[in-house]
mmCIF file of C-alpha atoms in Angstrom:
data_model
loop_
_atom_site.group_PDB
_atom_site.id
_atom_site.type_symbol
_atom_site.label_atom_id
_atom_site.label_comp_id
_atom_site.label_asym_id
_atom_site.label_seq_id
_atom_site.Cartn_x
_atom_site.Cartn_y
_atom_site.Cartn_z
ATOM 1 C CA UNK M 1 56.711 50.186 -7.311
ATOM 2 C CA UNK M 2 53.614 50.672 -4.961
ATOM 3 C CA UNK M 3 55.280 48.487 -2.299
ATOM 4 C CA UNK M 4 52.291 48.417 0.477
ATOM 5 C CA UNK M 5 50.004 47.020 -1.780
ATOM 6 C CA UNK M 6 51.952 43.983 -2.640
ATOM 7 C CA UNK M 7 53.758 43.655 1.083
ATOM 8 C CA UNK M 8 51.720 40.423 2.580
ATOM 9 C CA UNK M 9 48.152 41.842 4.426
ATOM 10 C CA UNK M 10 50.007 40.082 8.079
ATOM 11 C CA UNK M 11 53.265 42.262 7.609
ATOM 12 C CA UNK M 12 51.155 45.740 6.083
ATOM 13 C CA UNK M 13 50.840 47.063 9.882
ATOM 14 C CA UNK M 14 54.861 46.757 10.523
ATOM 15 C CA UNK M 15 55.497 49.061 7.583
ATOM 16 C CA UNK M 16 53.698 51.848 9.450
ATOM 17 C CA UNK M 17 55.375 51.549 12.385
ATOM 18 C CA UNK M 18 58.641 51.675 10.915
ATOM 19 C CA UNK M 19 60.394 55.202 10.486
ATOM 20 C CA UNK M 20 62.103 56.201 7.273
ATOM 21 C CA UNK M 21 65.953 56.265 7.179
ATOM 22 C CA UNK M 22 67.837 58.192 5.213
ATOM 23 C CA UNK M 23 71.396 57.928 5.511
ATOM 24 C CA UNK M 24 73.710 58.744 5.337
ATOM 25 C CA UNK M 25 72.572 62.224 6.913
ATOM 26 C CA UNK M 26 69.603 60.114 9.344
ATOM 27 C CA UNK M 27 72.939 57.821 10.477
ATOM 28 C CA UNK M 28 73.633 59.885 13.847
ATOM 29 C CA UNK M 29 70.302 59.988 14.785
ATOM 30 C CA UNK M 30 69.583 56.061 14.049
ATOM 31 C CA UNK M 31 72.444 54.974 16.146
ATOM 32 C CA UNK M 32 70.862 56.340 18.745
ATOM 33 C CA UNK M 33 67.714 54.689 19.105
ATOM 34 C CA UNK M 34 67.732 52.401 21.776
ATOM 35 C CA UNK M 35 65.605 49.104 21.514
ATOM 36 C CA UNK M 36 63.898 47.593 24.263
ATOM 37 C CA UNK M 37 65.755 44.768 25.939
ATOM 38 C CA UNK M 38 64.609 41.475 24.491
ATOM 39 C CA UNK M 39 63.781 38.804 27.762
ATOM 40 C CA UNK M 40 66.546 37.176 29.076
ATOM 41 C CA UNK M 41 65.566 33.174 28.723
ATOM 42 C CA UNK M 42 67.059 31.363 32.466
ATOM 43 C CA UNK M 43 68.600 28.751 29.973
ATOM 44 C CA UNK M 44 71.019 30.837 28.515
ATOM 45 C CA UNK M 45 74.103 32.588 29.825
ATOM 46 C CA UNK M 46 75.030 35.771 28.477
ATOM 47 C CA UNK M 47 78.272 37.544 29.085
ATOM 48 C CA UNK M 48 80.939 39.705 27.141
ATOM 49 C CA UNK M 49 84.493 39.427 26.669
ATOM 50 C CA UNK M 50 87.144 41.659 24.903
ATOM 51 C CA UNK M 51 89.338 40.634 21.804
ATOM 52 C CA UNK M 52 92.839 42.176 20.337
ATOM 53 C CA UNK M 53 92.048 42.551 16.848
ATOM 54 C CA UNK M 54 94.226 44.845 13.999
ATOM 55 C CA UNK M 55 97.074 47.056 15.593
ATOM 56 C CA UNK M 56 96.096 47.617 19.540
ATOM 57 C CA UNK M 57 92.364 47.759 18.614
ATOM 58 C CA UNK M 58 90.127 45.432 20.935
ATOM 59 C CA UNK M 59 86.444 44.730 20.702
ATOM 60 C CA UNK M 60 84.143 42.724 22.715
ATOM 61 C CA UNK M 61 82.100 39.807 21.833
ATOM 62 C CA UNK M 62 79.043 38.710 23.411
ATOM 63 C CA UNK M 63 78.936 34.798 24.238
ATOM 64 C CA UNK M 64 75.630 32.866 24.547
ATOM 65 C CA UNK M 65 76.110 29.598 25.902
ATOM 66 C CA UNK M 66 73.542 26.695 27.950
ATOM 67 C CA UNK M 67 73.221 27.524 31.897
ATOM 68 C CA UNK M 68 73.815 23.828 32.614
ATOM 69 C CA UNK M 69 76.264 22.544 30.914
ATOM 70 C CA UNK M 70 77.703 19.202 31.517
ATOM 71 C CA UNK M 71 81.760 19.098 30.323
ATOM 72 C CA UNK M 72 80.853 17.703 26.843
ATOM 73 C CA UNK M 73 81.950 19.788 23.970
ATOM 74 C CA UNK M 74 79.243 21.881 22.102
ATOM 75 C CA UNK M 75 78.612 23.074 18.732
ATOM 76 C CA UNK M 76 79.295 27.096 18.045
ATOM 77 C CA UNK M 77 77.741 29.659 15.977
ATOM 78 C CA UNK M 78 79.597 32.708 14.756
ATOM 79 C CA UNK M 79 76.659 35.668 14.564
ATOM 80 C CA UNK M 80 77.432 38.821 12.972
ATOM 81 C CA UNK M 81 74.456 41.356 13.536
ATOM 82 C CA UNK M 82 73.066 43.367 10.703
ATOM 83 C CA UNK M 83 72.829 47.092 10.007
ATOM 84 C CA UNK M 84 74.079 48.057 6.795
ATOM 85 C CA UNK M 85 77.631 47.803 7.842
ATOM 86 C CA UNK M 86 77.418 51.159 9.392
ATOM 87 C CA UNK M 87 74.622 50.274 12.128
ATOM 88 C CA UNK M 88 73.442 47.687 15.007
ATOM 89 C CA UNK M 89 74.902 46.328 18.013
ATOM 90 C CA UNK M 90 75.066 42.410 19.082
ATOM 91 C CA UNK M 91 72.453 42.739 22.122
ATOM 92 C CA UNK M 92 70.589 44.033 19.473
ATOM 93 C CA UNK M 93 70.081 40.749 18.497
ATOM 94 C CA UNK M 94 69.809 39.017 21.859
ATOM 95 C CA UNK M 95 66.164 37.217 21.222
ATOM 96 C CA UNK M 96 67.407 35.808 18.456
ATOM 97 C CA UNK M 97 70.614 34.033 19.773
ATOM 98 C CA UNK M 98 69.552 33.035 22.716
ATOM 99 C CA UNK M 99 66.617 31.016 20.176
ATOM 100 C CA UNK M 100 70.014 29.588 18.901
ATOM 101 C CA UNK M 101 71.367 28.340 22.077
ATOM 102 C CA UNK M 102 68.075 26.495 23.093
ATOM 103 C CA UNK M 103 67.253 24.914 19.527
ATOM 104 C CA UNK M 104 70.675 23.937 18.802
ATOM 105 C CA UNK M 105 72.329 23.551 22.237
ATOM 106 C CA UNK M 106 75.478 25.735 21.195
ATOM 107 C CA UNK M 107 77.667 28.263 21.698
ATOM 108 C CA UNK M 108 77.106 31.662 20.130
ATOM 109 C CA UNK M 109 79.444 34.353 20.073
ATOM 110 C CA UNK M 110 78.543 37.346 18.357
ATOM 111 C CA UNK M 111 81.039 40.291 17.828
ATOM 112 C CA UNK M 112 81.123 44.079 18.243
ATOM 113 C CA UNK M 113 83.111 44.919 15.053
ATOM 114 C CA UNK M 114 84.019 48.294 13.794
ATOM 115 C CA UNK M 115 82.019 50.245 11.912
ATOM 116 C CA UNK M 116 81.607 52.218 8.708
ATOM 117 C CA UNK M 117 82.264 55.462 7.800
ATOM 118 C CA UNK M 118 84.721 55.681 10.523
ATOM 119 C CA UNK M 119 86.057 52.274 9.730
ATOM 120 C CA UNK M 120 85.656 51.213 6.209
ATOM 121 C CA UNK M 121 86.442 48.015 4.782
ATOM 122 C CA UNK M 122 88.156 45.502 5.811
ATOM 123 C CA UNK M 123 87.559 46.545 9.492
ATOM 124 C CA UNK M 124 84.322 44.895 9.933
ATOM 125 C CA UNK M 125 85.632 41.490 8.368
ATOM 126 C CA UNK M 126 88.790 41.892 10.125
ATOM 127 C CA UNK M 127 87.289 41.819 13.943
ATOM 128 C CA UNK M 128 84.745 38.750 12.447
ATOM 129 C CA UNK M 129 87.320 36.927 11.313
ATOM 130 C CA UNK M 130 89.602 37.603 14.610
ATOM 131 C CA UNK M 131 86.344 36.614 16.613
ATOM 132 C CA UNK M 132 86.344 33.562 14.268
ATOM 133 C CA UNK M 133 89.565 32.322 15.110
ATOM 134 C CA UNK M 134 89.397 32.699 18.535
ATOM 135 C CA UNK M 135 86.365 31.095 18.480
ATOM 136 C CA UNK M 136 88.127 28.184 17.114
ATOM 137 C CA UNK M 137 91.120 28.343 19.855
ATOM 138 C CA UNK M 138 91.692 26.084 22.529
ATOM 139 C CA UNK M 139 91.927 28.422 25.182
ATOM 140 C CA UNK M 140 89.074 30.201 25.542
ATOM 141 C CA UNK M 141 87.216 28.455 27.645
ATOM 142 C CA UNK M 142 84.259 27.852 25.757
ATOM 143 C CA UNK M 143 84.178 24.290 25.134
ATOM 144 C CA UNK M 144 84.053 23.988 21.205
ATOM 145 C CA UNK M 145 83.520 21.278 18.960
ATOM 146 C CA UNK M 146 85.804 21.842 16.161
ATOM 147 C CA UNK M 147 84.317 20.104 13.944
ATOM 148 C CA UNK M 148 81.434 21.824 14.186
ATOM 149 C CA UNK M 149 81.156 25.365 13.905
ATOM 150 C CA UNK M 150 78.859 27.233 11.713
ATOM 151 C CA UNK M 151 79.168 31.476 10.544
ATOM 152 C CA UNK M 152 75.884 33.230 10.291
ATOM 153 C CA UNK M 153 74.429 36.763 10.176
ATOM 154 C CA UNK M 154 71.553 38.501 8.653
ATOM 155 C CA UNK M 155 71.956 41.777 5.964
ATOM 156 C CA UNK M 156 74.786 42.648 6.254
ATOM 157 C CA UNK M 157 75.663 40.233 8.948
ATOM 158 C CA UNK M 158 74.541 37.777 6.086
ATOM 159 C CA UNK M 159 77.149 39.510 3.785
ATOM 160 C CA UNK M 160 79.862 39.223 6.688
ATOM 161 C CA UNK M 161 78.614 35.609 7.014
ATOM 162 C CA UNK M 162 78.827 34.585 3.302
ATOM 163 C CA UNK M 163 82.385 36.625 3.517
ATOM 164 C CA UNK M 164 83.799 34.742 6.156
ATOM 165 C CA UNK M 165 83.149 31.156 4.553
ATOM 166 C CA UNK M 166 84.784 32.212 1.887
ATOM 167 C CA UNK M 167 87.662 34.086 3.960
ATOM 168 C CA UNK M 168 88.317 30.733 6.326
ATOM 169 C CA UNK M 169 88.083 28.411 3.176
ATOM 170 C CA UNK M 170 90.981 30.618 0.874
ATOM 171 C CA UNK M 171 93.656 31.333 4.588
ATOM 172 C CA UNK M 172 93.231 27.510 6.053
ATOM 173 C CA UNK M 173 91.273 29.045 8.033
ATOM 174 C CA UNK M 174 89.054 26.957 10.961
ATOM 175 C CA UNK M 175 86.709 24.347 9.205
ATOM 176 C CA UNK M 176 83.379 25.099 8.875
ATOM 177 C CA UNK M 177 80.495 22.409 8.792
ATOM 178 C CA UNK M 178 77.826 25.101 7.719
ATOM 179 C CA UNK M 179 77.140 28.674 6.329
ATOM 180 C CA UNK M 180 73.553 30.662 7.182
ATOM 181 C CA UNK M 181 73.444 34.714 5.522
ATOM 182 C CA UNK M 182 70.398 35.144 5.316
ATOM 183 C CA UNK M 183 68.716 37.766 3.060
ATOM 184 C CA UNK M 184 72.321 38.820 2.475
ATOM 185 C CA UNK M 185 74.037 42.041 1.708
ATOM 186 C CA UNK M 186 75.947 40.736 -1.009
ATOM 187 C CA UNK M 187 76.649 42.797 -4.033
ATOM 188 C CA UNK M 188 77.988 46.929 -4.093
ATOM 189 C CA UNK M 189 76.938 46.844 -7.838
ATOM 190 C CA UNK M 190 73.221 47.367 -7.075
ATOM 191 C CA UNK M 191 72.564 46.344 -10.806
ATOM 192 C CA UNK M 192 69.587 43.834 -10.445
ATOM 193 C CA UNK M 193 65.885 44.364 -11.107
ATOM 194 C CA UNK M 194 65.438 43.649 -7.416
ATOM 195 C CA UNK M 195 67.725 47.032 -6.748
ATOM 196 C CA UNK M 196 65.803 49.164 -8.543
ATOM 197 C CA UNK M 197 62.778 48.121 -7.224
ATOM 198 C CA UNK M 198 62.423 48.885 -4.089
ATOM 199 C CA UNK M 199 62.507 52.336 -3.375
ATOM 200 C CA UNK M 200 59.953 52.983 -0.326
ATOM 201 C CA UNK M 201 61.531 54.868 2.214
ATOM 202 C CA UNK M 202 59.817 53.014 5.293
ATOM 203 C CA UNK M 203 62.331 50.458 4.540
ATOM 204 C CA UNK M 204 65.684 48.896 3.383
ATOM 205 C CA UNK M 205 66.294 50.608 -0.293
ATOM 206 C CA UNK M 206 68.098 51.590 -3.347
ATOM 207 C CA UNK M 207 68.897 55.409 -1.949
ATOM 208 C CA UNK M 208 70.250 53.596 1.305
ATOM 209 C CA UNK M 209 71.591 50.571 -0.196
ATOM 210 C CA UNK M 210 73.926 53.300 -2.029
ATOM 211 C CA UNK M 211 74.750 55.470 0.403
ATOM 212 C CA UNK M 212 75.344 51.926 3.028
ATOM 213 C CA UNK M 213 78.067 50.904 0.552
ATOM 214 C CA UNK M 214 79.371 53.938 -0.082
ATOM 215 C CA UNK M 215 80.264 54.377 3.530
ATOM 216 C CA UNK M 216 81.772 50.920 3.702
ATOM 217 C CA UNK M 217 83.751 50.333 0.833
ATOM 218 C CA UNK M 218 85.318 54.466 1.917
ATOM 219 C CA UNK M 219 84.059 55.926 -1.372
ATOM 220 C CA UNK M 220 82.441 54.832 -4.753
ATOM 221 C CA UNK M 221 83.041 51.469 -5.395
ATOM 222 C CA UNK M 222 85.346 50.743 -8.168
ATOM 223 C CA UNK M 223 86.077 47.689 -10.689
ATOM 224 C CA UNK M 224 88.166 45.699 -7.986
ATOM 225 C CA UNK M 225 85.991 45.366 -5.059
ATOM 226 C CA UNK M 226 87.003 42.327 -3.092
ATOM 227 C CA UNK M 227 84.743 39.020 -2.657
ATOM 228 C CA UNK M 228 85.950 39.793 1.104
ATOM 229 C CA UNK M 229 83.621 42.834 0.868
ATOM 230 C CA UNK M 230 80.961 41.846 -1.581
ATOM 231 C CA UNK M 231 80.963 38.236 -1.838
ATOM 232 C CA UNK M 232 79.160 37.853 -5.133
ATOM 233 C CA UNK M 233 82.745 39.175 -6.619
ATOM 234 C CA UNK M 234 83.965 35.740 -5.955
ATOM 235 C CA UNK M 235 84.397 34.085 -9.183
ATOM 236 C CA UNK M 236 85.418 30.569 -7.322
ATOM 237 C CA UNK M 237 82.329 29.469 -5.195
ATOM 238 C CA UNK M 238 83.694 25.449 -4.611
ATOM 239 C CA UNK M 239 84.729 24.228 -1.528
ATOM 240 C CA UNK M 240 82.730 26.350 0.700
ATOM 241 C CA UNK M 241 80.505 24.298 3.353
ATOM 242 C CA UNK M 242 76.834 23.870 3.301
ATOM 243 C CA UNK M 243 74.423 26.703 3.026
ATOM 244 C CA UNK M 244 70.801 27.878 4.258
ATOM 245 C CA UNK M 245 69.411 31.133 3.197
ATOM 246 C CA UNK M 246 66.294 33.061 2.541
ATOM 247 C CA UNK M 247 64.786 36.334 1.649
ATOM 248 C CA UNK M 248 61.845 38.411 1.100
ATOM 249 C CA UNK M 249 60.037 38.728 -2.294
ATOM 250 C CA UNK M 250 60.323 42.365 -1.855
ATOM 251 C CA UNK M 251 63.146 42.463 -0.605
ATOM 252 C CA UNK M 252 66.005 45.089 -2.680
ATOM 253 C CA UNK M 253 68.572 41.679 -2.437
ATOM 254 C CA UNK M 254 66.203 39.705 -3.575
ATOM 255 C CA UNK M 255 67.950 39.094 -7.073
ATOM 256 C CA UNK M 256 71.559 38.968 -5.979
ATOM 257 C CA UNK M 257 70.276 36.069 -3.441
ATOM 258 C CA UNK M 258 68.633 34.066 -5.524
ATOM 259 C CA UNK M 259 71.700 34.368 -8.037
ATOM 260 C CA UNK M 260 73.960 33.338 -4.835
ATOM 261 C CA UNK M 261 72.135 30.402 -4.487
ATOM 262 C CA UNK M 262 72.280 29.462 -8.184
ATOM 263 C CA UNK M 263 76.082 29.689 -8.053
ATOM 264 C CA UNK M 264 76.369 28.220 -5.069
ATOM 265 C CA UNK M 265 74.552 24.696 -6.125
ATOM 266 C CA UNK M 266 76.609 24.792 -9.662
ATOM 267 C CA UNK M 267 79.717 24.479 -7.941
ATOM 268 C CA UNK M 268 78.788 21.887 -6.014
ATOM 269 C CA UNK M 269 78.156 23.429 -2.888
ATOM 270 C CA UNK M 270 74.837 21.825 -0.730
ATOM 271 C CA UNK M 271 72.395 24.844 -0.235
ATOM 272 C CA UNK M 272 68.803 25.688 1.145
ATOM 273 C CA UNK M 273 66.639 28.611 0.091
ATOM 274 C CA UNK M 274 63.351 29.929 1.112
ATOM 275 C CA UNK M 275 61.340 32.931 -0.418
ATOM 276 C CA UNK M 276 58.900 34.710 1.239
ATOM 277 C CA UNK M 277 55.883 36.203 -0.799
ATOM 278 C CA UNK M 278 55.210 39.566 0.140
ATOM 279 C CA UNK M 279 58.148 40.014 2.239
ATOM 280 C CA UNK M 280 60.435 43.037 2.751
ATOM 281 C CA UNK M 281 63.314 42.956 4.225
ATOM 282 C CA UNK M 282 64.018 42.027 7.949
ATOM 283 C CA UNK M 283 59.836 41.107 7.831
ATOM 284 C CA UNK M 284 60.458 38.272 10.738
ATOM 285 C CA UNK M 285 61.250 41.021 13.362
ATOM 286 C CA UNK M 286 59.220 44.122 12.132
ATOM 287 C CA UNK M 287 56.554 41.864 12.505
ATOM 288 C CA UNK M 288 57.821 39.100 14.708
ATOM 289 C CA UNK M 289 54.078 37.576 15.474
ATOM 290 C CA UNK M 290 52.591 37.338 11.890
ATOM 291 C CA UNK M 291 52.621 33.413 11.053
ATOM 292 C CA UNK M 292 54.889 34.228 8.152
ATOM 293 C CA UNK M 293 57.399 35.938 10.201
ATOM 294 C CA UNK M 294 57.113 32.827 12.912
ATOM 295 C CA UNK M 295 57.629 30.019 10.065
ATOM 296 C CA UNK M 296 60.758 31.898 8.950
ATOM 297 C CA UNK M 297 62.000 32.075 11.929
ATOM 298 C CA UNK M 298 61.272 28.625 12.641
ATOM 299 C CA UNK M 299 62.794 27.539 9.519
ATOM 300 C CA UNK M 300 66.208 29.580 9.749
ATOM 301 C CA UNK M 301 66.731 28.118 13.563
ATOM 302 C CA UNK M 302 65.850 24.686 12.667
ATOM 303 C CA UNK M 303 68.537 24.584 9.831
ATOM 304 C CA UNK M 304 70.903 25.462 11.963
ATOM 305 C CA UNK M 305 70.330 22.743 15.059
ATOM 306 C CA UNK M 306 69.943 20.227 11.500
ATOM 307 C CA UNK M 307 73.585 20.853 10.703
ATOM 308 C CA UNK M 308 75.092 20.755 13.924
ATOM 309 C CA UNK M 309 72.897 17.614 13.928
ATOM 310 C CA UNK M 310 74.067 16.452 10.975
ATOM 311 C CA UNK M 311 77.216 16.711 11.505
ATOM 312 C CA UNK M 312 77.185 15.067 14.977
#
């Protein structure tokens, strides 16, 4: 498919700038590109603390939270950053969460978990779910409304995301009022049209898409991948809390979304979905300025302060 000339004329200019990845023999050299700082807002507090996770393991978790706060007990987000499972960093995401904290007035807490090759499944959804639960604790110091906290992520962090809801809801797990992956790394099978089609190498593909998976699941996947690590295995979608997600038309999990979402409202489950014509994936921050990029944005943040809202 001749991707650039059906990518939206706003985003065209962000596929240019964008180098092509390989992986897994580019992985060494993307981990060590180093992202400018995003501005630190005065309204938001950021600071780090360490977690025990599996065995003696720890691993931090970075906490965005008001500067004034006045006793009362505030919502919380759980963010897990994208990458393909086998890249990214929280601060990478810093912009982003602190747009949380001032649109929603919540918590965020966003952790550094393990990743593939050198820790394969269930690492990464091991440390979220540890960050999850002590999220939910009562003595962290962080102030939480139980009632409401929310998981989200995008990519991959959108597959942790949609993992964890489903993770909390089958172990008793803390209660969960909402559920945000967006554009989510769902599906190891890579069988859909939307798979096949996008193959550029400027951005997120088939090639890498394989190779991401690969890495993460420790080898080829087989016939009894868990819904822990590719959520569209579950075959029992009920019971899960509300959901807001959306994706670029050209996006490679474009297809596995959408057919998320369908399985999500037939078993009963409340969800939200946007599409984005002439989107690819992670559009919003390639091109963070383009009026399509802003409205999804917009739209993603203000679901979130609506459920907290909602559920007030």
């Amino acid at each position: 498919m001749d991707l650039k000339n059906r990518v939206a004329p706003e985003l065209k200019d962000g596929l240019v700038q964008l180098p092509p990845l390989y992986l897994p023999g580019d992985l060494a050299s993307a981990r060590q590109l180093v992202q400018p700082p995003a501005e630190k807002s005065e309204l938001v507090r950021i600071t780090e603390r360490e977690l025990p996770v599996a065995g003696s393991s720890l691993i931090s978790v970075r906490i965005y939270e008001p500067v004034q706060r006045n006793g009362t007990a505030l919502p919380a987000l759980l963010w897990t950053h994208g990458g393909g499972y086998v890249l990214g960093h929280p601060s990478g995401e810093d912009a982003l969460c602190q747009s949380f904290v001032k649109a929603a007035g919540c918590v965020v807490v966003s952790p550094d978990y393990r990743l593939a090759p050198e820790h394969p499944y269930p690492a990464a959804i091991e440390d979220c779910y540890a960050a999850l639960i002590w999220l939910a604790g009562f003595d962290n110091e962080l102030n939480i409304d139980l009632t409401r906290i929310a998981v989200g992520g995008a990519s991959a962090g959108g597959g942790l995301a949609a993992a964890l809801a489903l993770m909390a809801r089958d172990k008793g797990g803390p209660s969960l009022c909402f559920q945000m992956p967006l554009y989510p790394m769902l599906d190891e099978r890579n069988v859909t049209p939307s798979s096949h089609e996008i193959t550029d190498p400027a951005v997120w593909n088939r090639a890498n898409n394989l190779a991401a998976w690969e890495m993460y699941l420790g080898g080829p996947a087989g016939d009894h991948v868990s819904p822990y690590a590719a959520p569209s295995r579950s075959n029992n979608l009920t019971g899960l809390p509300p959901a807001y997600t959306c994706i670029g038309q050209l996006d490679p999990f474009r297809d596995e979304t959408i057919e998320y979402v369908a399985r999500l409202a037939q078993a009963g489950v409340d969800v939200e979905f946007h599409l984005y014509p002439g989107g690819y994936h992670g559009f919003e921050h390639v091109v963070p300025n383009a009026e399509v990029s802003k409205r999804a944005r917009t739209d993603y943040v203000n679901a979130l302060a609506r459920a907290f809202s909602l559920n007030n």
